Short mmCIF file of C-alpha atoms in Angstrom, two decimals:
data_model
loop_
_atom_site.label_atom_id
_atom_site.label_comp_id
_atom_site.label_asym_id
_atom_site.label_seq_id
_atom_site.Cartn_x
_atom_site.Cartn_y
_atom_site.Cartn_z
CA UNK G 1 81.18 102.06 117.90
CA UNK G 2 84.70 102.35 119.51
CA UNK G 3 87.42 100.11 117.97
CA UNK G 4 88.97 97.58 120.23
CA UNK G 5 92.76 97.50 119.59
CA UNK G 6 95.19 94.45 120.71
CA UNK G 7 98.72 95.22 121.27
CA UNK G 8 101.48 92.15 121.91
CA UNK G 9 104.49 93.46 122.28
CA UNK G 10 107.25 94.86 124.86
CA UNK G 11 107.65 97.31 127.37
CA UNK G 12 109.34 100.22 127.41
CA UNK G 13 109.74 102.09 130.48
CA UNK G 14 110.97 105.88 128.76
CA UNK G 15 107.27 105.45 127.27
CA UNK G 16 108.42 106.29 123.88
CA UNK G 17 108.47 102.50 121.61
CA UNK G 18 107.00 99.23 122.57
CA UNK G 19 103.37 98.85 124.46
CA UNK G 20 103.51 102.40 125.65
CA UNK G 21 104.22 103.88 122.20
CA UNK G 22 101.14 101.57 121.13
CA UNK G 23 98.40 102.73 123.82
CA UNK G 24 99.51 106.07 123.48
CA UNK G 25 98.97 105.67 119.58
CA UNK G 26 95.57 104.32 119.78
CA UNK G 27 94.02 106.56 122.46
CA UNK G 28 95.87 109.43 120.03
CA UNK G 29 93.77 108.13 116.86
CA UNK G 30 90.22 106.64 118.90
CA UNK G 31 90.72 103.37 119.49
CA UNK G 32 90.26 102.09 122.93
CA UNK G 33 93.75 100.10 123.92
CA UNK G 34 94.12 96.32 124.97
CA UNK G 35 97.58 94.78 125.78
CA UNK G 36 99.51 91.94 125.89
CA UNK G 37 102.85 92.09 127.53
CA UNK G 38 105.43 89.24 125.65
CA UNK G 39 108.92 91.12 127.48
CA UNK G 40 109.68 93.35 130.22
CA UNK G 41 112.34 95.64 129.20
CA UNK G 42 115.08 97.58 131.00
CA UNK G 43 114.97 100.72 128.29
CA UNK G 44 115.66 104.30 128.25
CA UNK G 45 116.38 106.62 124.89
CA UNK G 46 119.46 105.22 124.95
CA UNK G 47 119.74 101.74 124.46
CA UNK G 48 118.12 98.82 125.91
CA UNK G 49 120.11 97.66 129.27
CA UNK G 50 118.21 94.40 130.30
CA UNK G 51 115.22 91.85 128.72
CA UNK G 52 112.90 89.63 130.51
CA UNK G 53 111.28 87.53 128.65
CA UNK G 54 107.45 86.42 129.27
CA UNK G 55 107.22 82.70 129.02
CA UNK G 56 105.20 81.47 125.81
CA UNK G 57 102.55 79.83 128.22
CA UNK G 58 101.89 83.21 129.79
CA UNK G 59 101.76 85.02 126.86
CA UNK G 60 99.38 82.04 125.52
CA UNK G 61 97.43 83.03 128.90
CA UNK G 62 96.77 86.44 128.38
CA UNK G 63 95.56 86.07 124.97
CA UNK G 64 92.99 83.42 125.84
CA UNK G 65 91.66 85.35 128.99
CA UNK G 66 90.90 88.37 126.90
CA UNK G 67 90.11 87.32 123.53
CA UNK G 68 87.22 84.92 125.39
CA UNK G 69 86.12 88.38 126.79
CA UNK G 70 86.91 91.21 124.92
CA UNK G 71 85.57 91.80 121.00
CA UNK G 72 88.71 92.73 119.48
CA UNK G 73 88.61 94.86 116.39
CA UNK G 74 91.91 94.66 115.49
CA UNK G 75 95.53 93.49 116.12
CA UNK G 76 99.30 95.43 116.25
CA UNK G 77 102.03 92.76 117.18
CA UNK G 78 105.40 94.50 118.21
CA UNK G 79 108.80 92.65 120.09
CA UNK G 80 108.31 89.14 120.72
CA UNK G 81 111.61 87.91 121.38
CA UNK G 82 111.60 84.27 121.06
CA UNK G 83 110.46 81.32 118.92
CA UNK G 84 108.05 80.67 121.89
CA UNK G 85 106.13 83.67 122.33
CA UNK G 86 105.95 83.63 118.60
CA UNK G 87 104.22 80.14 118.25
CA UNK G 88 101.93 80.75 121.01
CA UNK G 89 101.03 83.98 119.83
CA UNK G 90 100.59 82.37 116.13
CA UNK G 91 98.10 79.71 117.88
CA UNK G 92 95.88 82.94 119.46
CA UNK G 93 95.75 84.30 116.04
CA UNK G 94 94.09 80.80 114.38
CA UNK G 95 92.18 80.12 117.46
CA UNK G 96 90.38 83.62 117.50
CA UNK G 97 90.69 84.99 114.10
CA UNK G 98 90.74 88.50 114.58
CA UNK G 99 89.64 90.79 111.82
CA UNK G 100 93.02 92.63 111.36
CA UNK G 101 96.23 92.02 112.38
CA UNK G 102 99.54 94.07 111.25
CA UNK G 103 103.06 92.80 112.43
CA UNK G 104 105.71 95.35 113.54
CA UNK G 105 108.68 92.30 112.76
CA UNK G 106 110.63 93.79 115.72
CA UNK G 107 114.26 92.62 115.53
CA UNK G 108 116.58 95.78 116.46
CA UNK G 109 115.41 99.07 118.70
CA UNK G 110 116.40 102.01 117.30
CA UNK G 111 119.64 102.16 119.88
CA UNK G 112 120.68 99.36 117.73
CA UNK G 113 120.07 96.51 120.75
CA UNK G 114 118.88 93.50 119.48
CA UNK G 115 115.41 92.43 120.38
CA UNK G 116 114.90 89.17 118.55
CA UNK G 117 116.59 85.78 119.07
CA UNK G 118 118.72 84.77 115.82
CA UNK G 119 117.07 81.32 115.49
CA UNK G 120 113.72 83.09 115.44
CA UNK G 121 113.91 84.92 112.33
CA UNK G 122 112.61 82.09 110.14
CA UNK G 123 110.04 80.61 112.34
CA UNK G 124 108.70 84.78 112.57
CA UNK G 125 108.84 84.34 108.96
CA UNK G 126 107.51 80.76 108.53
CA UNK G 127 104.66 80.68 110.83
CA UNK G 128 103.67 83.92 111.62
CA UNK G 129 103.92 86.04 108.56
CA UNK G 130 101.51 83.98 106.29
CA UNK G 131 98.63 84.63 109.51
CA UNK G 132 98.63 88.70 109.25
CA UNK G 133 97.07 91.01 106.89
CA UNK G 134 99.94 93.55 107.04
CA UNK G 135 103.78 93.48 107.78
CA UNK G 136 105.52 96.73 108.33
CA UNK G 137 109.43 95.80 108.08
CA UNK G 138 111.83 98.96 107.94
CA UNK G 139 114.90 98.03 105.33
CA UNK G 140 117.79 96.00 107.37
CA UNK G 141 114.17 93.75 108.78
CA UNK G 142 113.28 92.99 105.22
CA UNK G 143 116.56 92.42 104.45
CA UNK G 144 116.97 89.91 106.98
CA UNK G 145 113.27 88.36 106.47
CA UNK G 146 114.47 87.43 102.73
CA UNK G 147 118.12 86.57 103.52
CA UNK G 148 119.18 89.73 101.40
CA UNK G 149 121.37 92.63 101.81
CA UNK G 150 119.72 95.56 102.88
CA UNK G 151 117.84 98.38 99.73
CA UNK G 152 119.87 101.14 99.26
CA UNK G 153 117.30 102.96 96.76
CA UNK G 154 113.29 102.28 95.38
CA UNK G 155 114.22 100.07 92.88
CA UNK G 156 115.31 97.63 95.56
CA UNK G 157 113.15 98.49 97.96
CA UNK G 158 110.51 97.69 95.50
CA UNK G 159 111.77 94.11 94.35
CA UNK G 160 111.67 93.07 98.25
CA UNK G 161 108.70 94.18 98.37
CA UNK G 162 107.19 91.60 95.50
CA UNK G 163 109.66 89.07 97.69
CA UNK G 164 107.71 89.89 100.75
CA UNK G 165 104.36 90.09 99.36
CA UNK G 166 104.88 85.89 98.78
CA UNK G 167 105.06 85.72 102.33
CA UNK G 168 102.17 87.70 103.89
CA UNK G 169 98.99 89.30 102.43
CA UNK G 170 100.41 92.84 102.46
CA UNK G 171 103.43 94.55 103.23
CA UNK G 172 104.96 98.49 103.91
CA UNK G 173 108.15 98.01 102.95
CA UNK G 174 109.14 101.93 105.31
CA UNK G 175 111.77 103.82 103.61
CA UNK G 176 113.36 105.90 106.77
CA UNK G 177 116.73 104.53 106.46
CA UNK G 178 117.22 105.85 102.73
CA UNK G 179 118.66 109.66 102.11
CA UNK G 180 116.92 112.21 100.36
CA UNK G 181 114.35 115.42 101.58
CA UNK G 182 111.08 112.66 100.77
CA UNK G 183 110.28 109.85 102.95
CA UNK G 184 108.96 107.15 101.18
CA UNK G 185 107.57 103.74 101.62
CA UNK G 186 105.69 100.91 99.47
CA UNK G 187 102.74 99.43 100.31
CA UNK G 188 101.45 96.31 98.11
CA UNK G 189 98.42 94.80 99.12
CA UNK G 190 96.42 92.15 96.64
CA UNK G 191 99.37 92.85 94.04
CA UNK G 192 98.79 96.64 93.94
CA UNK G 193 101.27 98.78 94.83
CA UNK G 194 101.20 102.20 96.30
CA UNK G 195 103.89 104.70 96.68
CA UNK G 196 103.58 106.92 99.74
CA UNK G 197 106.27 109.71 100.05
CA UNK G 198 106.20 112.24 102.74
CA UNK G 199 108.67 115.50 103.67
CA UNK G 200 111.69 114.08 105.53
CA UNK G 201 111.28 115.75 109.18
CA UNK G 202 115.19 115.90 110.50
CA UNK G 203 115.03 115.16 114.42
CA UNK G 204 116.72 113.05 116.48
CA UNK G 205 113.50 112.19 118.54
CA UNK G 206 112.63 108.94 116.06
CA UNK G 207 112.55 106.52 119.18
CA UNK G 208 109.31 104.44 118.70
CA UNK G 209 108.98 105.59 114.97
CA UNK G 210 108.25 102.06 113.96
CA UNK G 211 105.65 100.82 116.81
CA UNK G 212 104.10 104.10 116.54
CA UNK G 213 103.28 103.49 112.63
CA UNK G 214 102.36 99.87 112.95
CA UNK G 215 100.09 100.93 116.17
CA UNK G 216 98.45 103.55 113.95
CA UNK G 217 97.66 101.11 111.09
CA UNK G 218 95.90 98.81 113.19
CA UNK G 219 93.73 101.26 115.08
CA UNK G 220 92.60 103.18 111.77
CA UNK G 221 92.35 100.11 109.78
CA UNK G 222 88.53 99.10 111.16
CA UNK G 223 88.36 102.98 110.87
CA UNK G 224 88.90 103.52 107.15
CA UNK G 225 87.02 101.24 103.88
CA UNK G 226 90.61 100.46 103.19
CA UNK G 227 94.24 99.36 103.78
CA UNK G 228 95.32 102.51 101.63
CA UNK G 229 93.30 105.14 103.32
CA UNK G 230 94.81 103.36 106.88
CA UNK G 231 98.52 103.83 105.99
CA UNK G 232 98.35 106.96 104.75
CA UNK G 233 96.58 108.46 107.47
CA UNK G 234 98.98 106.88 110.17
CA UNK G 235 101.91 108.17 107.97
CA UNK G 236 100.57 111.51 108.42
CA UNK G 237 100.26 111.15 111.92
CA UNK G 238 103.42 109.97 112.38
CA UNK G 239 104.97 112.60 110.21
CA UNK G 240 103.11 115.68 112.08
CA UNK G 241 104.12 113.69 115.51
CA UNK G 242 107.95 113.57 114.41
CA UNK G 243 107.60 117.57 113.43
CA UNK G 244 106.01 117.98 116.73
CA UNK G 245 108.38 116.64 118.92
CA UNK G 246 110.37 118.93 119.77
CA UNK G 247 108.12 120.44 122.11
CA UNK G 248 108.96 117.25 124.49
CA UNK G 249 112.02 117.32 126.44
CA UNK G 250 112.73 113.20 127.42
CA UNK G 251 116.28 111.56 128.01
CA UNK G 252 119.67 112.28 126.27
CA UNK G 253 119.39 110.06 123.69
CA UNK G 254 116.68 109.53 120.46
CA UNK G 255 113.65 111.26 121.88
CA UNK G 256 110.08 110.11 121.11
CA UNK G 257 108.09 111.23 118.77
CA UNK G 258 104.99 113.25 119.96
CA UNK G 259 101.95 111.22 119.94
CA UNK G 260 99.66 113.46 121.44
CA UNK G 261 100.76 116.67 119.49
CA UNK G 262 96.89 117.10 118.27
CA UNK G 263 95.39 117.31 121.38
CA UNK G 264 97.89 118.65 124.09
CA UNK G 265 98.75 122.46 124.51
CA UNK G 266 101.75 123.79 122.28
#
């Protein structure tokens, strides 16, 4: 059986983060793509020049119109922008229960443009967090989730991790931002923690890195007997779609990575 994967999340129009990073990530790993559009995005590799927001009834709209149609398998939720698309996506996810849901806590894009309301932060954290399975913050969003300055080695990493593990069922605490030739990022899930390291790939093309991860998870999650076997196959993905993507030739600023690198002609 094909796996049914739900993305909620933003646009982006250079195709390299947001819903098209996602769709592009499940077709890439054989899961059939669903969306849900929260913002519409004016976005290059650049930076981020204009947001419009989806209302939180819309949003609320699209959810109901396809869950009450569509068996969905599993669940990535990207940018949401607001503390009203975040409650009324919070009331799909009771409603409808979907087996597995991961949470991309989307606050900066890599351009550095901010992508989530200030007064959001805690209700993201407060209402949302304790209904997903997995939450996949990169350092400065863990940092902010726990009120904390940002990890500047493991050891850190590793005690906002426990911190975070409180909050939701299971957490990748992602590493990128750290120095070193390994990439490496914690994953805790039922109070077990797993180290996963990787070789750092030096590009510039790391647009999308994060969506393209979290997108991964959730469409090899129904995939694979476990969260474990999930994130480290979407790690490897990711990391052999970073090496790849030099190939592509997209914008003047952080490039994508290449999500299709498996299938498309070198």
């Amino acid at each position: 059986m094909i796996v049914n994967t739900l993305s909620i999340a933003g646009t982006d129009p250079s195709g390299g983060a947001g819903m098209q990073a996602d769709l592009k990530t499940f077709s890439a790993l054989g899961a059939y793509g669903l969306s849900v559009i929260t913002a519409l995005l004016a976005q290059n590799t650049q930076g981020v020049a204009g947001i419009h927001q989806i209302s939180g009834d819309f949003v609320a709209k699209q959810l109901e119109v396809l869950f009450d149609d569509v068996r969905v398998d599993s669940v990535k939720i990207g940018m949401l922008g607001n503390t009203e698309v975040i409650r009324a996506v919070a009331g799909a996810l009771k409603h409808y229960r979907p087996p597995y849901i991961v949470l991309d806590p989307v606050m900066v894009a890599t351009s550095g443009d901010r992508l989530l309301a200030p007064d959001a932060v805690a209700v993201l954290r407060d209402e949302l967090l304790p209904l997903v399975d997995l939450i996949t913050p990169n350092l400065p969003e863990a940092a902010r989730l726990l009120g904390e300055n940002e990890a500047t080695s493991e050891e850190e990493m590793l005690d906002q991790l426990e911190k975070l593990h409180r909050l939701s069922a299971g957490v990748l605490i992602k590493g990128g931002h750290l120095h070193g030739n390994e990439s490496v990022d914690l994953l805790m899930i039922d109070g077990t923690t797993t180290r996963l390291g990787s070789p750092r790939v030096k590009t510039q093309n790391t647009h999308g890195t994060g969506c393209t991860l979290s997108a991964g998870i959730a469409a090899l999650r129904p995939q694979r007997p476990d969260w474990v076997s999930a994130v480290s196959d979407a790690k490897n993905y990711l990391t052999t779609a970073l090496a790849a993507s030099e190939v592509l030739k997209v914008g003047h600023g952080s490039g994508p990575v290449h999500h299709f690198h498996a299938l498309w002609p070198s």
